Every structure is written in structure tokens, then in C-alpha cells.
Short mmCIF file of C-alpha atoms in Angstrom, two decimals:
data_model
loop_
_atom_site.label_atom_id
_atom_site.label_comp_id
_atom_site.label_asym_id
_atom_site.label_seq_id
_atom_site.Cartn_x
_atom_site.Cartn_y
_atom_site.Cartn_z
CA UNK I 1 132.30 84.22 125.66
CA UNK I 2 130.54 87.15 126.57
CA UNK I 3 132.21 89.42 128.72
CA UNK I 4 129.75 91.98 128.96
CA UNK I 5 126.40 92.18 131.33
CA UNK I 6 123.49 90.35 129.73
CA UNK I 7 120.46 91.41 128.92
CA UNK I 8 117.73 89.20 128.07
CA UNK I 9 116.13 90.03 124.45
CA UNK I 10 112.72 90.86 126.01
CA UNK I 11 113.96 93.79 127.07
CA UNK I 12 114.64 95.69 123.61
CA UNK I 13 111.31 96.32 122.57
CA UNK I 14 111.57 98.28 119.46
CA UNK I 15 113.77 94.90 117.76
CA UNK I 16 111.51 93.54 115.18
CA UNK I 17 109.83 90.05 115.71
CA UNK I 18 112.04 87.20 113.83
CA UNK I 19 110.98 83.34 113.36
CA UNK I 20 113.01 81.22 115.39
CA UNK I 21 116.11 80.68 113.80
CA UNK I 22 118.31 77.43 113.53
CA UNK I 23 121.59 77.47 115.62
CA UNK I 24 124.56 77.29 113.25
CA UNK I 25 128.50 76.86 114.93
CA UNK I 26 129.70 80.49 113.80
CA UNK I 27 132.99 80.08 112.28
CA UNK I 28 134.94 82.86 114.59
CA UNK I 29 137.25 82.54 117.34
CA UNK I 30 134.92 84.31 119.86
CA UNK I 31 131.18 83.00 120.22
CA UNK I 32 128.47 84.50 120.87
CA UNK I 33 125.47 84.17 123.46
CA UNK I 34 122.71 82.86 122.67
CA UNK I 35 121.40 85.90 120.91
CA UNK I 36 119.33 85.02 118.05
CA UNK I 37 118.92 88.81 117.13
CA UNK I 38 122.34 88.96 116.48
CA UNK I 39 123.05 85.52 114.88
CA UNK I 40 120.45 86.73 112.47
CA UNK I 41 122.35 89.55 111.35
CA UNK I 42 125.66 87.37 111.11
CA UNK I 43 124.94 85.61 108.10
CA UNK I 44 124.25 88.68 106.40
CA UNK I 45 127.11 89.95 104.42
CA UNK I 46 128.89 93.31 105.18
CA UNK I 47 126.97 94.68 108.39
CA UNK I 48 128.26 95.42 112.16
CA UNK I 49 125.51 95.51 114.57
CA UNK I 50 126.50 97.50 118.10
CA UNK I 51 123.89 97.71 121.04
CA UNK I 52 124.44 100.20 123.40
CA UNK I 53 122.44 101.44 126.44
CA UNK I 54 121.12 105.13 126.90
CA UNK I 55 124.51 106.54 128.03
CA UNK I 56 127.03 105.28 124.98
CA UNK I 57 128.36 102.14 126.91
CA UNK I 58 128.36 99.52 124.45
CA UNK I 59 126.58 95.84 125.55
CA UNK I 60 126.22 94.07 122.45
CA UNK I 61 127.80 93.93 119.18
CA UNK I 62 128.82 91.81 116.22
CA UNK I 63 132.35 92.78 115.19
CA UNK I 64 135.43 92.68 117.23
CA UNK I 65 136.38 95.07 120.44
CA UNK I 66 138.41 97.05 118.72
CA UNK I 67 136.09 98.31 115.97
CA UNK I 68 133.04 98.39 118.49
CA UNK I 69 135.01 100.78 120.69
CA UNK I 70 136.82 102.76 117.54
CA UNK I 71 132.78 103.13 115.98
CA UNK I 72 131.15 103.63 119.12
CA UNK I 73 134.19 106.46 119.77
CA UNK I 74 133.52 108.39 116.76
CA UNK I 75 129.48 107.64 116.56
CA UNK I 76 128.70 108.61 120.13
CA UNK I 77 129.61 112.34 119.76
CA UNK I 78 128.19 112.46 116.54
CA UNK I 79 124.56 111.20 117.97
CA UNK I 80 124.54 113.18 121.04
CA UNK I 81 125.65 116.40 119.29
CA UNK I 82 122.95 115.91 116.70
CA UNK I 83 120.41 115.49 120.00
CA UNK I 84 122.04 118.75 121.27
CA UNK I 85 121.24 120.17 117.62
CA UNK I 86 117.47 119.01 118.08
CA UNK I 87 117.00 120.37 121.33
CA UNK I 88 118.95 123.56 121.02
CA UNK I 89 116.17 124.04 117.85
CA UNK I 90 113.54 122.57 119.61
CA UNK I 91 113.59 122.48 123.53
CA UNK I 92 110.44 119.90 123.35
CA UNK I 93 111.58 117.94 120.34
CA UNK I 94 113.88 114.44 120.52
CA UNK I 95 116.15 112.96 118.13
CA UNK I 96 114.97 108.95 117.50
CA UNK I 97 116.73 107.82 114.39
CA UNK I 98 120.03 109.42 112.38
CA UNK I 99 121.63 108.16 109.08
CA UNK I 100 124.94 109.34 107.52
CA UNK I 101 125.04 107.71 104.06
CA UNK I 102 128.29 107.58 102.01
CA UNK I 103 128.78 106.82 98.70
CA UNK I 104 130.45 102.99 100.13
CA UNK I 105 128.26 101.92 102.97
CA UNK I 106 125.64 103.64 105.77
CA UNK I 107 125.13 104.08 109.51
CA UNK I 108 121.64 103.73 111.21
CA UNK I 109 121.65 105.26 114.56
CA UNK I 110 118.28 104.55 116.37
CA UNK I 111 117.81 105.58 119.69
CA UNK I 112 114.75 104.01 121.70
CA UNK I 113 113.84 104.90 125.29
CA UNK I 114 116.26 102.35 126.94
CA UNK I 115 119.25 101.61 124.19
CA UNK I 116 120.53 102.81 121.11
CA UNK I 117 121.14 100.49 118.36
CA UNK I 118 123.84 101.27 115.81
CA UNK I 119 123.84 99.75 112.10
CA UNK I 120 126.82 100.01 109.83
CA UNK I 121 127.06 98.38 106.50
CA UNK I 122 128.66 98.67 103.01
CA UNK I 123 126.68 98.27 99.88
CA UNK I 124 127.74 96.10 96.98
CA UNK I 125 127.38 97.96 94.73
CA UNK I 126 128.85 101.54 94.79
CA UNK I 127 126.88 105.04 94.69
CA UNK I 128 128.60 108.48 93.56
CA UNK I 129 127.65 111.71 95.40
CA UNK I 130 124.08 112.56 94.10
CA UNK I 131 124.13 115.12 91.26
CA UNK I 132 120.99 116.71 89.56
CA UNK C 1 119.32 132.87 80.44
CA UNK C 2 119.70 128.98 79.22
CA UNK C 3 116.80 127.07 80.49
CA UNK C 4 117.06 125.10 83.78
CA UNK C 5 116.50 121.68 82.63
CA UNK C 6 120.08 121.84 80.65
CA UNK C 7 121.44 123.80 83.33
CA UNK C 8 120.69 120.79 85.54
CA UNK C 9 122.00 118.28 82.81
CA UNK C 10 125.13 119.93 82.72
CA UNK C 11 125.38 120.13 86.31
CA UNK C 12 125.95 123.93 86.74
CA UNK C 13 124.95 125.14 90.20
CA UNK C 14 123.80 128.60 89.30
CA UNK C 15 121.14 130.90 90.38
CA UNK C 16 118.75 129.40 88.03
CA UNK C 17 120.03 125.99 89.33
CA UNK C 18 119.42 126.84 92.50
CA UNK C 19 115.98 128.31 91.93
CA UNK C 20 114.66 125.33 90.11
CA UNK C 21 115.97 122.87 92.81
CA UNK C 22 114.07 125.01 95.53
CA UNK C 23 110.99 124.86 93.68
CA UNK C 24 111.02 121.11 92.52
CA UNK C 25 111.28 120.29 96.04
CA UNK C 26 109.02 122.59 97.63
CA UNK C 27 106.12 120.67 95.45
CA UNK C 28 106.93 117.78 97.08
CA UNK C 29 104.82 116.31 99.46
CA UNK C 30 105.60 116.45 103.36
CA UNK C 31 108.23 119.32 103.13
CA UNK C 32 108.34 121.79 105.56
CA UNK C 33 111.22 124.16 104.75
CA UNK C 34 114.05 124.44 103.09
CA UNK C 35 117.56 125.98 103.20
CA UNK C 36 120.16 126.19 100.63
CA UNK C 37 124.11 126.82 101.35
CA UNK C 38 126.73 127.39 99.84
CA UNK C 39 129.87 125.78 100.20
CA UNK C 40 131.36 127.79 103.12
CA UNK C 41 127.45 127.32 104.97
CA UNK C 42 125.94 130.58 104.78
CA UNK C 43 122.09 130.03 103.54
CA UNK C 44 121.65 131.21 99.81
CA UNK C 45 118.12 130.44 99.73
CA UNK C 46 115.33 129.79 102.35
CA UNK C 47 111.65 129.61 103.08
CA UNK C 48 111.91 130.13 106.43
CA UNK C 49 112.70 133.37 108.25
CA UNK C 50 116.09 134.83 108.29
CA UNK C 51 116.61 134.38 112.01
CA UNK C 52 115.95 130.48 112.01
CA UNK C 53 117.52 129.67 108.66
CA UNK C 54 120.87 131.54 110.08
CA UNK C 55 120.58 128.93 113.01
CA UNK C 56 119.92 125.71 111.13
CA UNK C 57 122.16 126.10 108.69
CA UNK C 58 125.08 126.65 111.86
CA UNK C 59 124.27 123.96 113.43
CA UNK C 60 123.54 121.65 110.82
CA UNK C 61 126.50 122.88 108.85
CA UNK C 62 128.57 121.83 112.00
CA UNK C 63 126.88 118.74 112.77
CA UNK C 64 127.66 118.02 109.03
CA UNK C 65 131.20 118.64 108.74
CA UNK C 66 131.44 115.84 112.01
CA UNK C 67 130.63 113.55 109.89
CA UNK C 68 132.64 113.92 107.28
CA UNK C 69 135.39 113.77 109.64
CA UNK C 70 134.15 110.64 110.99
CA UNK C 71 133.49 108.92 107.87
CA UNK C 72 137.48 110.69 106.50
CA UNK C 73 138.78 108.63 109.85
CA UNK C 74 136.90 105.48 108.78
CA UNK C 75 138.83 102.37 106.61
CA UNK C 76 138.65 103.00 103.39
CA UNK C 77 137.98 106.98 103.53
CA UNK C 78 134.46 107.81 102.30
CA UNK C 79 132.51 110.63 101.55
CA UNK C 80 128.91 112.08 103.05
CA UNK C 81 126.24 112.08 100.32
CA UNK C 82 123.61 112.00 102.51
CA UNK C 83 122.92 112.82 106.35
CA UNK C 84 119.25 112.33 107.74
CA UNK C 85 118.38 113.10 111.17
CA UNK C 86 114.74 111.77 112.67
CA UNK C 87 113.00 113.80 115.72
CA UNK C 88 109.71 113.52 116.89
CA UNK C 89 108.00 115.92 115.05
CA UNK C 90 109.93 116.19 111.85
CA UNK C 91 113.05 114.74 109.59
CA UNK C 92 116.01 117.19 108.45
CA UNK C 93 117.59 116.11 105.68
CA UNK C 94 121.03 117.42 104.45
CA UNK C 95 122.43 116.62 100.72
CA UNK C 96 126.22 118.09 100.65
CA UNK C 97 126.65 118.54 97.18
CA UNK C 98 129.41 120.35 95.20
CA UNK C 99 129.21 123.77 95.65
CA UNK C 100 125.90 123.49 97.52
CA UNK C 101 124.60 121.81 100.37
CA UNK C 102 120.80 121.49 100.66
CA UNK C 103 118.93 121.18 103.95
CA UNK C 104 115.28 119.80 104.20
CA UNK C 105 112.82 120.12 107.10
CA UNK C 106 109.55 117.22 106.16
CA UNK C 107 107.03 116.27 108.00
CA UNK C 108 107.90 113.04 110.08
CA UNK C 109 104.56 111.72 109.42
CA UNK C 110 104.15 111.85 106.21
CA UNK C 111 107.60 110.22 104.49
CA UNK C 112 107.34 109.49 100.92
CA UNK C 113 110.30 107.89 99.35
CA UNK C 114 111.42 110.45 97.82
CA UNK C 115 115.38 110.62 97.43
CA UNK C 116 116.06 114.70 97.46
CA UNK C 117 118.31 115.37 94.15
#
């Protein structure tokens, strides 16, 4: 049950285009629309998908409330201080994609003219910190 | 002076260290600048002017230690390796590393896949 506004897929137009997928009952409590992008990414092991619009509010998103709203708390600074970083550099240049990568798991932060997507998942298998 | 390449297999971040790293990654393709820190964020080593490295290595430095907060806060704690942030023009990419942290300026264009070290 969605509780948020919708907004219809054709209006993200940076997502990638994905073959039509077959609908599968999602084994959670809470269901989702009828969002293929996202049901995609469900069967995929270990990642949290949040959609948000150009100011931080968050619309979509894969994992519960609570985790959207702790991530999208801690990740929405981040992004627009790394934008203020850009500019304050660059008046003319834009931010359009950030990664922070630890050694268990990475965020993708893409922003696109009318949403920002955010991408967190863990890896299986585990990296160190980089040495020479 | 012992030669850079065991320098680097021992893992000894000294001048040498430091020089070699700045030239192996200066050859590579797309690069702009870059700026090497120590571990409190002043710039060691630079190819761009004083004024500018000062700057990017303040902000960066501070954008930086963010997100090691942020990924401290997150369950289970992690740690940065890597931080890569993608503007219109160009990519900056920051490696915090031991006693180092290395900051990258490439061309956006031109991306090789090319994991700094």
C-alpha cells in the first residue's frame, strides 16, 4: 500500500529500459505498486533502492520507513554538501553522480534534473582498504 | 634510498612512496590533477597551484570525513576506501589511505577503468 504520491515511471527518464517483467506475489508484509523498476531490483540480493525528488523528500523506495528515512537522513547532507563543494570550486559546474565505497557494501547517489536516485548495497564478498 | 617498488611492497608511505604514486598516476590517461594529504589534510604533494590545492584538499577533506561519519553511524560500522564524486566537467576521486589520502581530478569524458592504488 503505497502511501506516498505516485508518479508514473515515464517520468524518470534517466532509468534504464528493462523487458517486461513477470509479476511475482513479493513475500513482505507491505506491497508494492505496480512498479516494475523496483520489483526488478527486489529479487536482487542485498540492495535498497530510494527515489527521491529534487529537494530530498523521499517517493519511492525498497526497504522499510525506517531505514529510508534513517539513509535518506544521513545521505541528503552528504549529497548536497558535496554539490556545495562543486559549486563553491566551480560556480558553473554540477554534481550528477557520487559514490562512497566501503570495504562491506557502496552507495550510488545519482542526481538527474527531476529526482535523485539513491543505491545502497553490500558485496558478497569483502574488500580491505586499498593498499599499494 | 631503497627502491620504490619494495617500498610499495612493504607498504611504507614515504617520500619516495609518495613520489612514485604521484607519478604512476599522472601517466594515466584522463587525469587532470592531483593532490596528496596527509593524514591531518594538509596537501603534501600537488600539480596544481598552491592556492587551489589548499582549497580542494579543505573541502574535500571535509566532505570526506562526512562520510566516514555516516558510514561509522551505519549497521555494521564500515570504513571509506573509496569516495567518487561526478560533475559535469570532471570526476574527483578521493582514496583515504593510511597515513595518506589521495585526491584525483580526471577528465569526465574520458573514464578508463582504472581503480587508483
Amino acid at each position: 500500500m503505497s502511501r506516498m504520491s505516485r508518479i508514473s515511471t515515464i517520468d524518470q527518464p534517466e532509468q534504464p529500459k528493462l523487458p517486461p517483467i513477470a509479476k511475482k506475489t513479493v513475500a513482505r508484509a507491505r506491497s508494492y505498486d505496480d512498479d516494475a523498476f523496483i520489483k526488478l531490483f527486489d529479487h536482487r540480493g542485498g540492495r535498497d533502492i530510494i527515489i527521491m525528488d529534487n529537494n530530498g523528500l523521499p517517493l519511492r523506495s525498497t526497504s522499510s520507513q525506517r531505514r529510508t528515512i534513517f539513509l535518506v537522513g544521513n545521505l541528503k547532507p552528504l549529497l548536497f554538501m558535496a554539490r556545495n563543494v562543486v559549486r563553491d570550486l566551480d560556480p558553473s559546474n554540477d554534481i550528477t553522480f557520487m559514490r562512497i565505497r566501503s570495504n562491506i557494501g557502496e552507495v550510488h547517489m545519482t542526481l538527474g534534473s527531476e529526482f535523485i536516485l539513491i543505491v545502497v548495497q553490500r558485496f558478497k564478498k569483502k574488500f580491505g582498504n586499498t593498499e599499494a | 634510498m631503497p627502491a620504490p617498488e619494495t617500498e610499495i611492497a612493504q607498504g611504507k608511505r614515504t617520500k619516495t612512496y609518495v613520489e612514485e604514486v604521484y607519478r604512476q598516476v599522472l601517466a594515466k590517461p584522463g587525469v587532470e590533477d592531483i593532490l596528496i594529504m596527509n593524514h591531518s589534510g594538509v596537501p603534501v604533494k600537488t600539480s596544481m597551484d598552491r592556492q587551489e590545492g589548499l582549497q580542494y584538499a579543505c573541502l574535500y577533506d571535509n566532505l570526506r570525513e562526512k562520510c566516514q561519519a555516516f558510514l561509522a553511524k551505519m549497521e555494521p560500522a564500515q570504513t571509506l576506501t573509496f569516495l567518487r564524486v561526478r560533475t559535469k566537467y570532471h570526476e574527483v576521486l578521493i582514496t583515504p589511505d593510511a597515513k595518506i589520502t589521495v585526491l584525483v581530478v580526471q577528465n569526465a569524458k574520458d573514464i578508463s577503468i582504472n581503480m587508483m592504488k
